[in-house]
C-alpha positions as MATLAB code, in Angstrom:
seq = 'MARANKRVGLAVADSVFGPWRRADEPILPTRPGRFDSFLTSNPAPCVREDGSVLLIYKARSYEGNLHGGMTIGVAYADHYEGPYRVLSGEPVFPPESFHIEDPFIWQTAKGYHLIAKDMEGRLCGEKYGGIYAESPDGLKWSLHGQPQSYSRTVRYDDGTVQTLGNLERPFLLFQNGKPTHLFAAVSDGIDGFMDASNTWNMVIPLKQ';
ca = [
       6.434  -20.139   16.028;
       7.519  -17.553   12.090;
       4.936  -14.854   12.595;
       5.858  -14.346   16.257;
       9.288  -14.289   15.352;
       8.200  -11.847   12.804;
      10.335   -8.214   14.360;
      11.269   -5.078   12.342;
      15.140   -5.523   11.018;
      17.251   -3.500    9.318;
      19.978   -3.150    6.265;
      22.607   -0.650    5.275;
      24.383   -0.750    1.609;
      26.575    2.257   -0.031;
      24.589    0.445   -3.289;
      21.521   -1.389   -3.294;
      23.842   -4.246   -5.687;
      25.348   -4.297   -2.209;
      27.448   -5.860    0.095;
      24.592   -5.160    2.462;
      25.678   -4.603    6.470;
      22.768   -6.570    8.133;
      21.912   -5.385   12.184;
      22.372   -8.098   14.501;
      19.477   -6.606   16.721;
      15.134   -5.910   15.748;
      15.615   -2.181   15.275;
      11.783   -2.696   15.933;
      11.543   -5.324   19.367;
       8.865   -6.309   20.519;
       7.580   -5.092   24.562;
       5.714   -7.259   26.715;
       1.709   -6.137   28.133;
       2.218   -3.492   24.836;
      -0.475   -3.515   21.773;
       3.584   -4.888   20.076;
       3.804   -7.811   22.503;
       3.373  -10.669   20.368;
       5.387   -8.540   16.801;
       6.787   -6.342   14.852;
       7.016   -5.897   11.460;
       5.326   -3.964    7.739;
       7.775   -0.245    9.028;
       7.436    2.309    6.773;
       9.084    4.943    7.506;
       9.086    8.953    6.804;
      12.858   10.396    6.326;
      12.504   13.954    7.389;
      14.571   16.852    5.876;
      16.990   16.920    9.073;
      17.985   13.166    9.069;
      15.614   11.702   11.580;
      12.642    8.814   10.920;
       8.962    8.836   11.575;
       8.001    4.794   11.530;
       4.596    3.625   11.778;
       5.037    0.053   11.840;
       2.418   -2.871   12.428;
       1.908   -4.551   15.486;
      -0.209   -7.267   17.214;
      -0.433   -8.354   20.875;
      -1.014  -11.495   23.187;
      -4.234  -12.750   24.019;
      -3.355  -15.474   25.687;
      -1.428  -18.099   23.211;
      -2.488  -16.191   20.306;
      -2.225  -12.474   18.928;
      -4.333   -9.803   18.597;
      -6.001   -7.850   15.643;
      -3.199   -5.676   13.560;
      -2.961   -2.594   13.943;
      -0.218    0.304   13.635;
       2.379    1.557   16.359;
       4.428    4.818   16.281;
       8.142    4.915   16.398;
      10.828    8.250   16.402;
      13.946    7.665   15.476;
      17.311   10.320   15.299;
      18.260    8.661   11.905;
      17.686    6.099   10.520;
      19.817    3.916   11.580;
      18.138    4.560   15.696;
      18.061    3.667   18.038;
      14.803    3.704   17.411;
      11.714    4.667   20.291;
       7.502    3.775   20.305;
       5.912    7.746   21.033;
       2.986    5.749   22.572;
       2.394    3.617   25.109;
      -1.517    2.976   22.845;
      -1.875    2.006   19.542;
      -2.557    5.337   16.425;
      -6.185    3.208   15.705;
      -7.712    1.413   18.488;
      -7.491   -2.196   17.702;
     -11.336   -3.126   18.121;
     -12.791   -1.057   15.819;
      -9.665   -0.401   12.637;
      -8.391   -3.516   11.669;
      -5.151   -2.592    9.499;
      -2.642   -3.078    8.401;
      -0.063   -2.063    5.374;
       1.477    1.320    6.549;
       1.816    3.591    4.089;
       3.424    7.456    5.128;
       4.760   10.216    3.654;
       4.867   13.968    4.331;
       3.887   17.756    3.042;
       3.229   21.210    4.450;
      -0.170   20.307    5.886;
       1.440   17.361    7.986;
       1.301   13.868    7.386;
      -0.627   11.492    4.731;
      -1.288    7.236    5.643;
      -2.841    4.751    3.445;
      -2.902    1.273    4.719;
      -5.197   -1.726    3.529;
      -7.686   -2.324    5.680;
      -8.245   -5.526    6.834;
     -12.398   -6.305    7.098;
     -13.499   -2.637    5.048;
     -15.106   -1.295    7.194;
     -13.104    1.424    7.478;
     -13.197    2.678    3.940;
     -16.119    0.253    2.855;
     -14.562   -2.800    0.916;
     -12.231   -5.533    2.354;
      -8.241   -5.283    1.760;
      -9.383   -2.064   -0.064;
      -6.712    0.891    1.293;
      -7.658    3.480    4.467;
      -6.728    7.602    3.891;
      -5.268    9.013    7.116;
      -3.821   12.217    8.533;
      -1.942   14.219   10.801;
      -0.570   17.416   11.671;
       2.287   15.633   14.127;
       2.429   12.118   13.598;
       0.865   11.390   16.536;
      -2.423   12.320   16.573;
      -4.442   10.142   12.744;
      -7.981   11.113   11.785;
      -9.362    9.222    9.065;
      -9.666   11.418    5.644;
     -12.753   12.917    4.728;
     -13.257   10.478    1.707;
     -10.997    7.706    4.346;
     -10.750    5.202    0.642;
      -7.578    5.261   -0.765;
      -7.428    2.609   -3.689;
      -9.683   -0.548   -4.222;
      -9.198   -3.788   -5.034;
     -11.281   -3.612   -8.137;
      -8.721   -1.498  -11.515;
      -8.901   -1.243  -15.390;
      -7.253   -2.072  -17.626;
      -5.844    0.154  -21.021;
      -7.808   -1.961  -22.641;
     -11.123   -1.483  -21.132;
     -10.791   -5.008  -18.814;
     -11.874   -4.961  -14.602;
     -10.708   -7.503  -12.364;
     -11.445   -7.394   -9.225;
      -7.765   -8.651   -7.578;
      -7.761  -11.032   -5.139;
      -4.676   -9.454   -3.318;
      -3.320   -6.368   -3.298;
      -1.049   -5.499   -0.821;
       2.539   -3.619    0.413;
       0.675   -0.120   -0.685;
       3.277    1.913   -1.924;
       3.382    5.534   -4.218;
       6.487    7.198   -5.851;
       6.520   11.394   -6.311;
       7.473   12.750   -9.600;
       8.100   16.401   -8.470;
       7.059   16.683   -5.037;
       3.618   14.657   -6.337;
       2.238   11.149   -5.809;
       1.891    9.574   -8.938;
       1.863    6.077   -9.426;
       0.697    3.601   -6.582;
       2.529    0.221   -6.845;
       1.471   -2.780   -4.869;
       1.962   -6.631   -4.639;
      -1.403   -7.855   -5.654;
      -2.877  -12.030   -6.933;
      -6.013  -12.836   -8.975;
      -8.535  -15.731   -7.756;
     -11.046  -14.531   -5.110;
     -10.150  -15.715   -1.378;
      -6.627  -13.733   -1.253;
      -3.519  -15.812   -2.005;
      -5.135  -18.751   -1.223;
      -6.934  -18.840   -3.931;
      -4.363  -17.678   -6.005;
      -2.872  -18.984   -9.902;
      -0.839  -15.855  -10.165;
       1.168  -13.229   -8.251;
       2.664   -9.513   -9.302;
       4.376   -6.380   -8.544;
       1.253   -4.448  -10.284;
       1.901   -0.066  -11.721;
      -1.302    1.849  -11.235;
      -1.037    5.489  -13.110;
      -2.971    7.664  -10.108;
      -5.514   10.387  -11.769;
      -4.258   14.228  -11.604;
];
């Protein structure tokens, strides 16, 4: 029941310390009979120079009384407070071949870029690894020539190598217009969060 009631919401404040003003209604409700009929979640906004927002979000559809696989949709708003409208009746990628979540999006002079978690590894070659996709307009996306954007296997400064149980919700830090660090929520263990002893937020410096 909790999963079926997941929606994209919005809270606004003048300071990160609050007070926060929470919207009374979701900014991205589900749509009966569509690819996002079961839930909307994991929003990834790209706020453009004119103040408008291109929003990538995770979606699932109802399949009987249960949900289908994870996919992503794209929505737009003239202002970050909305209203938002979904730009396509179909998901960005077909759910039968793209089972992904946790998108992160950014814009460059060449268009839009996206990284996301590959749930089965069929796209990037590693389960729970990251894909990398590109789009000229934010609507039509294709995998990058080297589709894997990150791996769950990390090397620490002391040379230790660890394959993490999870690497969730990837976010990039930009400095002087260039991505320099990847932030993610991670766990130890080998079966995702099911056998984890520790969870933490990790910062991974990117190769220049």
